[in-house]
Amino acid sequence: MHRRSRTGCFTCRLRRKKCDEGKSSCRACKNLGLVCDYKRPMWWSTGEKRRQQKEMIKNVIKHTQLTKKHSQAVPLSANTPPSLCHSIPTSDGFNDHAVHTRAPSVESQLSSSCGFQHTAPEGYFAMGPPQHVVSHSQYPMFSPYEVDIKTERQIFVNDVPTRRDSTISTFSTYQPPPISSGILDYPIDSWVQQDYFESQRETFAEEPVDFNFFEYPHGPLTPSHEAVIDVEECDQHLLNHFLDNVLRLIFPILDVNQHGSARSDVILPGLEANRCYLHCCLSISAVHLKATQGLEGEQIDNDIMRHRYATISELCEALGRDTDHAQILEATLGMIFFQCSVGTPDDRLRDIPWHQHFSAATSLVNKLELPASLSTIGAATPTHPPFNMTLASWIDILGATMLGRSPVFADTYREQNMAGATLGLAELMGCDDRIMFLISEIACLEARIADGMDVNILCKYIEILGTEMGKTEPLAGQITSAISATGAIRPKQLCANMTNVFRLAARIYLCTLVPGYQNSNVSIVNLVAAFADAMNFIPAGPEGFDRSLVWPILMAGSVSLPQSQFRSMFTERCSRLGEAADFGSFGRVRELLKDLWSMNDNTYACGERQSVHWRDAMQQKGWDVLLI
């Protein structure tokens, strides 16, 4: 073991390799043809830029090694990786050789030359450490090897290629790369021993990823499937804007938990096979385009209303035929949920209220018998909940709190909770199912209060729900940073941290139902302070997850006092979020809290303690929106 250098070049630091600190270029960078930076480069500023730089470096190294060892191999550009396919794969996979539309890629040539044996994704994560690593018992068991999965997608619009994306995902594994003579002769100390011993204090073992958790509405699709999206030429810019700028806003937690699944398993199949869904997405794209680029005029408003009308028309036609229920449900849920990611708080082109759409979605869920399909999912059986049922449950539970009524499928959630089963809510939106089920029970309790529940019975129910919530409290040390030392998101830790935020928000929601509650109560003040502290473990900024916590922020912010730590925390995180803080549900809740604080702070200054409820503030603004 050598003492780790803290003055090596930033390129070697990024690669976690030993640097000889040679000037003006270290030996490793010189041999590999890399730029050697001793001054802090621009790409070191964020985790995303570091990942991009690391991908570029890997391509340069591959190019250099291939040039040395295999002059007959296909040249590899440092900036443009070779295409693995000519269309968008709508299902992520690890088998590059499954694509039969082109000649073998450089990666497949390397795999065959090195003698790699195909291993299923779960196999990489299930395998134990190799024997020669186990013998070093004095070192903690971290995963010393990395597996790079390259995915390339190309979009065809009317059979015309419009865009191609290339991504490389790095996973840690205990399976060592096989040693082969004659190709990629990395120095022995930099490939295994150096990488293992230097990284043991700085990296976390990658968490297993379940790529087949949900039952998606379009069924399993092969990696080589070509998604062909048919749009009019005048709408092509809307489709491109949706794919480039809106898609990444819609299911950020799903993308973290199941890399690329939102795009390949949910959005692209819907755009390809469901015209109603396509019109919905084009309308949402126009709303986002108008809000973010400040477009005004009849053209953009016409695009919004034209596709919105087309969506409703096709929905009505399908409902009249009483066919294609799954496609109608998919489009209806999209009309409800996608609106939460776009638009400004003062958007003049209001859509039909979300709960009217959800009434139609409820009928479709029952026709498709999705709640009944959950009865086969128990704690001991494989979990493959229908994706649209999970999405509908997310909207149902939190939407019920918007309206002060019981969730439509509250009985289903209660049965799932008693059976210890899962709906996949943690994988989709970040909060553990048990907390979401308890929020459903709190919403049911609030609805019964409106019907005139006895005070003693109410207090007993509050006590029971508080006790059940206490059983889900995290142990000491379980809430920690969700970002590894390499800058990667740790999906399970992120969900644990987000669940903690939702748990505190649910406790605040429950406390507001206590008879005689006031915002100045010690219990409320302490919960809001704990909430502000819990937000420190949620990544902030444009690439963070504040926009996935709109409902918890509303619950905590609505009861925060003028000098509360919450307000300074919220202001700081809005500043870090930048322009993105002005749009979608986050922008709406920010505007709502500003008005709510203005009204309540004035009453507190006058010595009154009766605060305005956030629902009343929404009603005064004429808002009938879903804030999730």
XYZ file of N, CA, C and O in Angstrom, residues 88 90 218 221 225-230 266-275 277-278 327:
92
model
N -33.989 3.327 -32.259
C -34.087 3.385 -30.810
C -34.432 2.009 -30.280
O -35.481 1.474 -30.587
N -36.178 -0.042 -27.675
C -37.194 0.321 -26.702
C -37.144 -0.542 -25.470
O -38.011 -0.479 -24.633
N -46.933 -2.163 -22.871
C -46.685 -2.608 -24.236
C -45.967 -3.952 -24.294
O -45.573 -4.396 -25.372
N -40.193 -5.808 -25.220
C -39.731 -5.485 -26.571
C -38.263 -5.861 -26.691
O -37.505 -5.754 -25.742
N -35.601 -3.624 -31.459
C -36.854 -3.075 -31.983
C -36.665 -1.627 -32.411
O -36.089 -0.823 -31.689
N -37.146 -1.291 -33.608
C -37.028 0.064 -34.126
C -38.323 0.815 -33.867
O -39.373 0.450 -34.371
N -38.233 1.872 -33.058
C -39.409 2.693 -32.768
C -39.582 3.721 -33.873
O -38.747 4.604 -34.056
N -40.648 3.597 -34.650
C -40.934 4.523 -35.742
C -42.125 5.380 -35.322
O -43.237 4.868 -35.140
N -41.902 6.662 -35.149
C -42.930 7.591 -34.660
C -43.414 8.426 -35.836
O -42.641 9.186 -36.428
N -44.671 8.296 -36.158
C -45.238 8.958 -37.337
C -45.879 10.279 -36.925
O -46.885 10.303 -36.218
N -41.487 3.015 -21.493
C -42.728 3.745 -21.248
C -43.028 4.724 -22.377
O -44.066 4.616 -23.052
N -42.139 5.686 -22.605
C -42.456 6.803 -23.495
C -42.429 6.400 -24.969
O -43.412 6.598 -25.695
N -41.307 5.846 -25.428
C -41.180 5.560 -26.859
C -42.207 4.545 -27.372
O -42.787 4.749 -28.442
N -42.466 3.446 -26.656
C -43.523 2.540 -27.141
C -44.886 3.216 -27.212
O -45.672 2.947 -28.125
N -45.172 4.120 -26.243
C -46.435 4.837 -26.282
C -46.522 5.781 -27.470
O -47.556 5.867 -28.138
N -45.450 6.497 -27.735
C -45.428 7.413 -28.881
C -45.594 6.662 -30.195
O -46.205 7.170 -31.140
N -45.057 5.475 -30.258
C -45.099 4.699 -31.494
C -46.454 4.059 -31.743
O -46.942 4.059 -32.879
N -47.077 3.533 -30.692
C -48.250 2.678 -30.886
C -49.564 3.330 -30.491
O -50.621 2.760 -30.749
N -49.541 4.504 -29.877
C -50.761 5.091 -29.324
C -50.888 6.530 -29.809
O -50.223 7.431 -29.295
N -51.761 6.757 -30.800
C -51.901 8.085 -31.381
C -52.412 9.095 -30.352
O -51.996 10.247 -30.332
N -51.866 9.053 -27.145
C -50.728 9.339 -26.279
C -49.758 10.287 -26.976
O -49.201 11.204 -26.362
N -49.561 10.095 -28.274
C -48.668 10.955 -29.052
C -49.168 12.396 -29.048
O -48.393 13.336 -28.819
N -54.687 1.462 -23.939
C -54.153 2.653 -24.584
C -54.852 3.916 -24.089
O -54.216 4.962 -23.905
